[in-house]
Coordinates of C-alpha atoms in Angstrom, one line a residue:
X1 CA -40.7 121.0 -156.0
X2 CA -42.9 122.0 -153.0
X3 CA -43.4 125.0 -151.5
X4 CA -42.9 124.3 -147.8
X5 CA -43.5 127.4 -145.9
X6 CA -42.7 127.9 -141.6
X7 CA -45.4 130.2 -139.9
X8 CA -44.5 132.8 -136.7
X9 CA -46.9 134.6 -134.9
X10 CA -45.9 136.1 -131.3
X11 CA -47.5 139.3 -131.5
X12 CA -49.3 139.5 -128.4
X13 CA -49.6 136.5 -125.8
X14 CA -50.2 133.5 -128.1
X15 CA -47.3 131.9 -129.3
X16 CA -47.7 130.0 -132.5
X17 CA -45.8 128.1 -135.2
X18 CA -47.9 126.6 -138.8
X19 CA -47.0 124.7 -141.7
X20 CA -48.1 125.1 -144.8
X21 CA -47.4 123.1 -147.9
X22 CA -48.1 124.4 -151.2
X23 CA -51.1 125.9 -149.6
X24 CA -52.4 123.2 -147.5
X25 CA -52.1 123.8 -144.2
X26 CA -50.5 121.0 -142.1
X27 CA -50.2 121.9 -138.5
X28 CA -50.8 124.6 -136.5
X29 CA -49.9 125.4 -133.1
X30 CA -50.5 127.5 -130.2
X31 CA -49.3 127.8 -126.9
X32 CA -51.6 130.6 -125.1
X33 CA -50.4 131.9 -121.6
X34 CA -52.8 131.8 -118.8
X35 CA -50.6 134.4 -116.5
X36 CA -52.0 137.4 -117.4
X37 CA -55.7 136.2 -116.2
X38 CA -55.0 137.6 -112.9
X39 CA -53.4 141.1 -113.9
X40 CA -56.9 141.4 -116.1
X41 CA -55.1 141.9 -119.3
X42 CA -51.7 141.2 -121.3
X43 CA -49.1 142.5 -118.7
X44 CA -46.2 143.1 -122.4
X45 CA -42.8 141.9 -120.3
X46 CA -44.7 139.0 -119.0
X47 CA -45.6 137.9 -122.2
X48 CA -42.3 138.7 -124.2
X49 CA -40.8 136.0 -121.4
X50 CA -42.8 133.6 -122.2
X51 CA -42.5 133.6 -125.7
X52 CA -38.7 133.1 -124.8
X53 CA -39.7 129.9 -123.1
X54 CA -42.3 128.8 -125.7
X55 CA -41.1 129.6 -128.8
X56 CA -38.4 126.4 -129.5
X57 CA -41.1 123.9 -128.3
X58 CA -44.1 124.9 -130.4
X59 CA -41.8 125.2 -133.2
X60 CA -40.3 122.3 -132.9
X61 CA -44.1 120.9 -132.2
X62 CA -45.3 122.1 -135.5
X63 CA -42.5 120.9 -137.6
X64 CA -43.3 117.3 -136.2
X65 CA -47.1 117.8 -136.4
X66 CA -46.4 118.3 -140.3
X67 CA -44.1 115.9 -140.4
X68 CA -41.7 117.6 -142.1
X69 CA -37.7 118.3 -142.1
X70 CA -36.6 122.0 -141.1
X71 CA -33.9 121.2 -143.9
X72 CA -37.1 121.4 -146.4
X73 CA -38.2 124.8 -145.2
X74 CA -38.7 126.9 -148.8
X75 CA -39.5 130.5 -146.1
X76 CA -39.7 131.2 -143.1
X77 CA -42.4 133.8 -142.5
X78 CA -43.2 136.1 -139.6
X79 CA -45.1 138.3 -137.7
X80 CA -43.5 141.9 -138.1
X81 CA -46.2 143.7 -136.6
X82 CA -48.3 145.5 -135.4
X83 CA -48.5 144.4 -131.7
X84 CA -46.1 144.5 -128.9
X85 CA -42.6 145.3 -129.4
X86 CA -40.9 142.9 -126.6
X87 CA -43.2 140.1 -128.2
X88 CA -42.5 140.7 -132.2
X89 CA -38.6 140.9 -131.5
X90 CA -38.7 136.9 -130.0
X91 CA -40.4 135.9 -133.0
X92 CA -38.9 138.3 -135.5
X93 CA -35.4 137.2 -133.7
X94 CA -36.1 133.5 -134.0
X95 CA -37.0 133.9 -137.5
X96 CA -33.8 135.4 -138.6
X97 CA -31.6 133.3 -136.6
X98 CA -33.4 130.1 -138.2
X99 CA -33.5 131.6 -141.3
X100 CA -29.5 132.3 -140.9
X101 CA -28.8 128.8 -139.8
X102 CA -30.7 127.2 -142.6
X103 CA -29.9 129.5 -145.6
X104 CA -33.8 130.3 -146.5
X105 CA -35.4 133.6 -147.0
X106 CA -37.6 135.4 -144.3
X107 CA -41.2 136.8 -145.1
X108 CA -42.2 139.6 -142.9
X109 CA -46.0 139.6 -142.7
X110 CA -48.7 142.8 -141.4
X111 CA -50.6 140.8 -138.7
X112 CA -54.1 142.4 -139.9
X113 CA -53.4 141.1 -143.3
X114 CA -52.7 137.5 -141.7
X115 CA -56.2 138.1 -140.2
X116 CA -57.7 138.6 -143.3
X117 CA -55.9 136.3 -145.1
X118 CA -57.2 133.8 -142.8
X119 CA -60.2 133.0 -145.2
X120 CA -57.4 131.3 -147.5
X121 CA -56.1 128.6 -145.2
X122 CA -56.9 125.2 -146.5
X123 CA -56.7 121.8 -145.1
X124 CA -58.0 119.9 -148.4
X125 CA -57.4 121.4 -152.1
X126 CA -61.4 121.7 -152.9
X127 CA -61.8 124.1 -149.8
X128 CA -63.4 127.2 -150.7
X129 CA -61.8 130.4 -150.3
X130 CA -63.1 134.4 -151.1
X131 CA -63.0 135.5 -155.1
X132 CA -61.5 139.4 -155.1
X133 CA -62.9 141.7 -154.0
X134 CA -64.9 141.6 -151.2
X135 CA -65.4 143.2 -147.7
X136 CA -63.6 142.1 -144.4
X137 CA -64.6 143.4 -141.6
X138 CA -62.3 142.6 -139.0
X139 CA -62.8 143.1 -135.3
X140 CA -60.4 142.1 -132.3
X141 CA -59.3 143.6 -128.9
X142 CA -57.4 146.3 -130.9
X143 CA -59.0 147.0 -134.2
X144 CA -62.4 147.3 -136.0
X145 CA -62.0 147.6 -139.4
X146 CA -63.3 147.7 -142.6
X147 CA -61.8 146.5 -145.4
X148 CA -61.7 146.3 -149.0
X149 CA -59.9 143.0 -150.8
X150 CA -58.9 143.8 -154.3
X151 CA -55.9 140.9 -153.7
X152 CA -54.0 139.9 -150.9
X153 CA -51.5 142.6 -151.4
X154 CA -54.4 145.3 -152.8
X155 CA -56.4 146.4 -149.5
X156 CA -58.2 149.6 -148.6
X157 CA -59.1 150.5 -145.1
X158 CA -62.7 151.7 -145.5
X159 CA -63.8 152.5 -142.1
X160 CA -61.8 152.1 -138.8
X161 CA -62.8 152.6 -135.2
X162 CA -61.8 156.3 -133.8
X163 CA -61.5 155.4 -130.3
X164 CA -62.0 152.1 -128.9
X165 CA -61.8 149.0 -130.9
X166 CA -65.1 146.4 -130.1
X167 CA -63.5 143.7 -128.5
X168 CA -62.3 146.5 -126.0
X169 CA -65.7 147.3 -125.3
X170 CA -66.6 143.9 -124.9
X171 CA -63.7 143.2 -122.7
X172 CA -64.0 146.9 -120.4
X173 CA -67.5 146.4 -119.8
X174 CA -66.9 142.5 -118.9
X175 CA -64.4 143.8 -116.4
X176 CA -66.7 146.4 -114.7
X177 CA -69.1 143.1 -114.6
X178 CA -66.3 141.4 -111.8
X179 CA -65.7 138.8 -114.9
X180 CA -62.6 137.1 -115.6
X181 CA -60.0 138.3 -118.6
X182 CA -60.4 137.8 -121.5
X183 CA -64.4 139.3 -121.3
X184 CA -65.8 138.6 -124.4
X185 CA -65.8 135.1 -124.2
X186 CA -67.8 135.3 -120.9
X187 CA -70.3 138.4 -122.5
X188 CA -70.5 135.5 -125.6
X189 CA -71.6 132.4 -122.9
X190 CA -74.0 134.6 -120.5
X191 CA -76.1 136.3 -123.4
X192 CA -77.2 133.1 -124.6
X193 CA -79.1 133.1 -121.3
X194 CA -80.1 136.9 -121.5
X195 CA -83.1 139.3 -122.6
X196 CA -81.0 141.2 -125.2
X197 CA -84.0 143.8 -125.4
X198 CA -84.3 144.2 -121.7
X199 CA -80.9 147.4 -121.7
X200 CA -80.6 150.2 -124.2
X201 CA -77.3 151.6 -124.8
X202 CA -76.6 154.5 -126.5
X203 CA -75.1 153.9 -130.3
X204 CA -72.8 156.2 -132.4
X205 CA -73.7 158.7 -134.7
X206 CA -70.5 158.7 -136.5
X207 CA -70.7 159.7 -140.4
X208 CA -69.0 157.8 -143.0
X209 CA -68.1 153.6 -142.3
X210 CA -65.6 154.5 -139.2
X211 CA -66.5 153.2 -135.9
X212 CA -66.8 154.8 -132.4
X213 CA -67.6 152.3 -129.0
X214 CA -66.3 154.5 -126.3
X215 CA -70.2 155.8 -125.8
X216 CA -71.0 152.8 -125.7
X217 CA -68.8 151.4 -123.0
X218 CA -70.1 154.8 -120.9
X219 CA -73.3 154.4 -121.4
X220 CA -73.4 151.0 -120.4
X221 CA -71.2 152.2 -117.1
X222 CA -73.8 155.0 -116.4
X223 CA -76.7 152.3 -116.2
X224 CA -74.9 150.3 -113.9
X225 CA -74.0 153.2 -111.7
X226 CA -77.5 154.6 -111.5
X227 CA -79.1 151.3 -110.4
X228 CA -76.6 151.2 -107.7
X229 CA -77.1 155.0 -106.7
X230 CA -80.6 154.2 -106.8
X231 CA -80.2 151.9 -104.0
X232 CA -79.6 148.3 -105.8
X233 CA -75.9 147.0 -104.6
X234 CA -77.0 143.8 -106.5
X235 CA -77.9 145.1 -109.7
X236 CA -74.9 143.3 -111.9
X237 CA -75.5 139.8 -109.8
X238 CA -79.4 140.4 -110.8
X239 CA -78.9 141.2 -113.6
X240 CA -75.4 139.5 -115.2
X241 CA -77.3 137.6 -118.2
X242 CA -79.4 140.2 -119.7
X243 CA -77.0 142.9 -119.3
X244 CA -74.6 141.0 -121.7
X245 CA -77.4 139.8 -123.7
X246 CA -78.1 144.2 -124.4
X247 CA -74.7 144.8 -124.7
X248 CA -73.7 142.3 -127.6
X249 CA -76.4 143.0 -129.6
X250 CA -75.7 147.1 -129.5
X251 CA -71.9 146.1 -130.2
X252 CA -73.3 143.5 -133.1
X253 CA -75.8 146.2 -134.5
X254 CA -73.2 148.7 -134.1
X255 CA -70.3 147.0 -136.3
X256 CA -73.6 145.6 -138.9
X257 CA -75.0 148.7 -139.7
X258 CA -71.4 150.1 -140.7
X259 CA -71.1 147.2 -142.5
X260 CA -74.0 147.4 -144.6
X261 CA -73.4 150.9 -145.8
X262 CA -69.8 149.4 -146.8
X263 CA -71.5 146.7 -149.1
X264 CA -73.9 149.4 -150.4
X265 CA -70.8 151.7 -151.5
X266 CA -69.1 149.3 -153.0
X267 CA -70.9 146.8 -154.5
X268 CA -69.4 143.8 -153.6
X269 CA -70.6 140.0 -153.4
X270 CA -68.7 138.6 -150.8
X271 CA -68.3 139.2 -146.9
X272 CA -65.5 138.0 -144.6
X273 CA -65.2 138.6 -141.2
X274 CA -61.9 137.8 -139.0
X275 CA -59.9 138.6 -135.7
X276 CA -60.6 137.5 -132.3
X277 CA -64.4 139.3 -132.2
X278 CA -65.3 137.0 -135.0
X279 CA -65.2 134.2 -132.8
X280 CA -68.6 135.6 -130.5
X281 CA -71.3 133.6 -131.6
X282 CA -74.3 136.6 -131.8
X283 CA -71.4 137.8 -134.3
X284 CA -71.6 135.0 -136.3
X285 CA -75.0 134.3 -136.9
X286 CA -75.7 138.0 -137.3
X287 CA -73.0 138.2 -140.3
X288 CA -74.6 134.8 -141.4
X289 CA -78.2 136.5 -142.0
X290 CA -77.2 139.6 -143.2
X291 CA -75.6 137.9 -146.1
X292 CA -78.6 135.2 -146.2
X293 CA -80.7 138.2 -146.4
X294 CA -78.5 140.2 -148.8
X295 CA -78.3 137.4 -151.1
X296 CA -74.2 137.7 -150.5
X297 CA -71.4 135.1 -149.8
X298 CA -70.0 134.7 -146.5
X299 CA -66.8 133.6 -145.2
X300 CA -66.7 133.0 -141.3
X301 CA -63.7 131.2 -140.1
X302 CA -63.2 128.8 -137.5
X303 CA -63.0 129.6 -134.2
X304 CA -59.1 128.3 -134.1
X305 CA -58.2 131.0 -137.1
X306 CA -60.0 133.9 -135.5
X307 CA -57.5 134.4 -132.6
X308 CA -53.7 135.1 -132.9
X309 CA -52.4 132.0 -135.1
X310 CA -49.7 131.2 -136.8
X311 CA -51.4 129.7 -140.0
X312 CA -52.6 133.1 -141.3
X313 CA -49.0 134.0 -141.1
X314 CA -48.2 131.6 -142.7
X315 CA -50.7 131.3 -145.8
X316 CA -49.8 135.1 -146.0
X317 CA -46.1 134.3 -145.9
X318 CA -46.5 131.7 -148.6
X319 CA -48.5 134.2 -151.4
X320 CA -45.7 136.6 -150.8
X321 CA -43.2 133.9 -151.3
X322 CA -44.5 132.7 -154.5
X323 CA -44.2 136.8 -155.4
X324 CA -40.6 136.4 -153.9
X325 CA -41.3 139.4 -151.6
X326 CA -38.6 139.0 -148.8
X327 CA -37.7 140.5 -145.8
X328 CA -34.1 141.9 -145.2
X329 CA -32.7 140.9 -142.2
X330 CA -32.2 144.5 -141.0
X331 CA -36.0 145.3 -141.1
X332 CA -36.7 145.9 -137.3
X333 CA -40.9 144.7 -135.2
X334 CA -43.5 147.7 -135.4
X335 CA -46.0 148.1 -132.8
X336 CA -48.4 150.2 -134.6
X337 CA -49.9 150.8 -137.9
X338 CA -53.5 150.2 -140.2
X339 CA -53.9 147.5 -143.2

């Protein structure tokens, strides 16, 4: 009998809904929501409302996508956290309610394991997929972490970041640029264009594999401010291209460099790479010749599977199933907490 397992994800302002089918994935949906653009970030009760609105279509979307009967549901599995509270509890809500009205088990899943997890989603049975262990380092508007993969219930945190995460420093420093939310995707198009040796920002000394990027993001505000003190009201316009071009590759060197010392401790022959940062393409092809050069394997996911998603939830959901590690229907969101 197949495992037919329903994926959840409304941690933050995507909402999404994935099948998966005894590992293959066969849909996966996303609804993302466009209001917040103007606020210049996620604005929480905005976004917990529009889940509410969202939430029945997509799933409903994804189920006929797959092609499959919500009476052949093995699990439902879920986003439990971390992320915001009003956003978890309409997923984690609908979940239980579905689960209820069907008479299937819940799976409550750690979205930063869903992210890592991510490497495992396959559309055709011959996809490749990690061997244990290896490093993930994964990178998003909220975390920067690096992680060790003994099994997809064995992780260690390595290193984390100590203040802000690197897709906030891509996303603050895109803001004090005048450009749109969310900022890394602009920073990613414009330094294609840029001199990425023409700024110097000031990188972290911090000991061990954690991370640090808030002297980074000051750094890069202090150049901007002088220019303008020293009479240049048009420095940014002048100069949009190559100061993204400088700042991804200090933010790319920064998160490398950590990296390397990470492989170097450990050992391993494998590198992953996942959450939202993962989708920049300096990122990418940095990650992609480190291991080139490193003679190592690397995993770098699609640019659908990097963002919020509901198919890491549910490949998560479904290795958990198979350990028949459920969720208890009194188990309550959490908005904060590491791998």
């Amino acid at each position: 009998m197949s495992t037919i397992i329903l994926g959840i994800e409304s941690s933050c302002d995507d909402t999404s809904a994935a099948v998966i089918k005894d590992g293959l994935l066969l849909s996966n949906v996303i609804a993302s929501q466009a209001v917040h653009a103007e606020y210049g970030g996620v604005v929480p009760e905005l976004a917990s409302r529009a889940h509410q609105q969202n939430i029945v279509p997509v799933v409903s979307a994804a189920l006929q996508r797959a092609g499959v009967d919500k009476r052949d549901l093995s699990a439902i599995a879920f986003t439990r956290g971390p992320g915001l509270l009003g956003s978890l509890l309409v997923g984690t809500s609908f979940a239980k309610g579905m689960s209820l009205g069907l008479r299937i088990p819940i799976v409550d899943v750690n979205h930063l394991h869903g992210h890592v997890l991510s490497h495992f989603i396959r559309k055709e049975e011959n996809d490749e997929v990690p061997e244990y262990p290896f490093i993930c380092l994964l990178v998003s508007g909220g975390n920067s972490q690096l992680i060790l993969v003994r099994n997809y219930n064995d992780m260690e945190i390595l290193g984390r970041t100590i203040d802000d995460a690197a897709g906030e420093a891509f996303d603050k420093c895109a803001k004090v640029m005048g450009l749109p939310y969310p900022g890394g995707p602009h920073i990613d198009r414009l330094a294609a264009e840029g001199d990425p040796k023409r700024f110097h920002f000031a990188k972290p000394h911090i000991p061990g594999l954690d991370y640090s990027f808030s002297g980074l993001k000051t750094s890069f505000l202090y150049t901007i401010r002088d220019a303008v003190k020293a009479g240049d009201p048009d420095f940014i316009k002048n100069n949009m291209a190559d100061l993204a071009a400088s700042l991804q590759v200090t933010i790319i060197d920064i998160l490398i460099d950590k990296l390397d010392k990470a492989v170097k401790q450990t050992g391993v022959k494998t590198v992953a790479i996942g959450g939202g940062v993962s989708a920049n393409s300096g990122f990418r092809e940095a990650v992609a010749r480190y291991c080139e050069r490193h003679h190592l394997k690397a995993f770098i996911p699609e640019r659908v599977f990097t963002t919020d998603n509901a198919a890491m939830v549910a490949i998560a959901g479904y290795y958990k199933y198979l350990d028949r590690q459920f969720c208890c229907y009194d188990s309550v969101p959490f908005a904060r907490v590491g791998v």
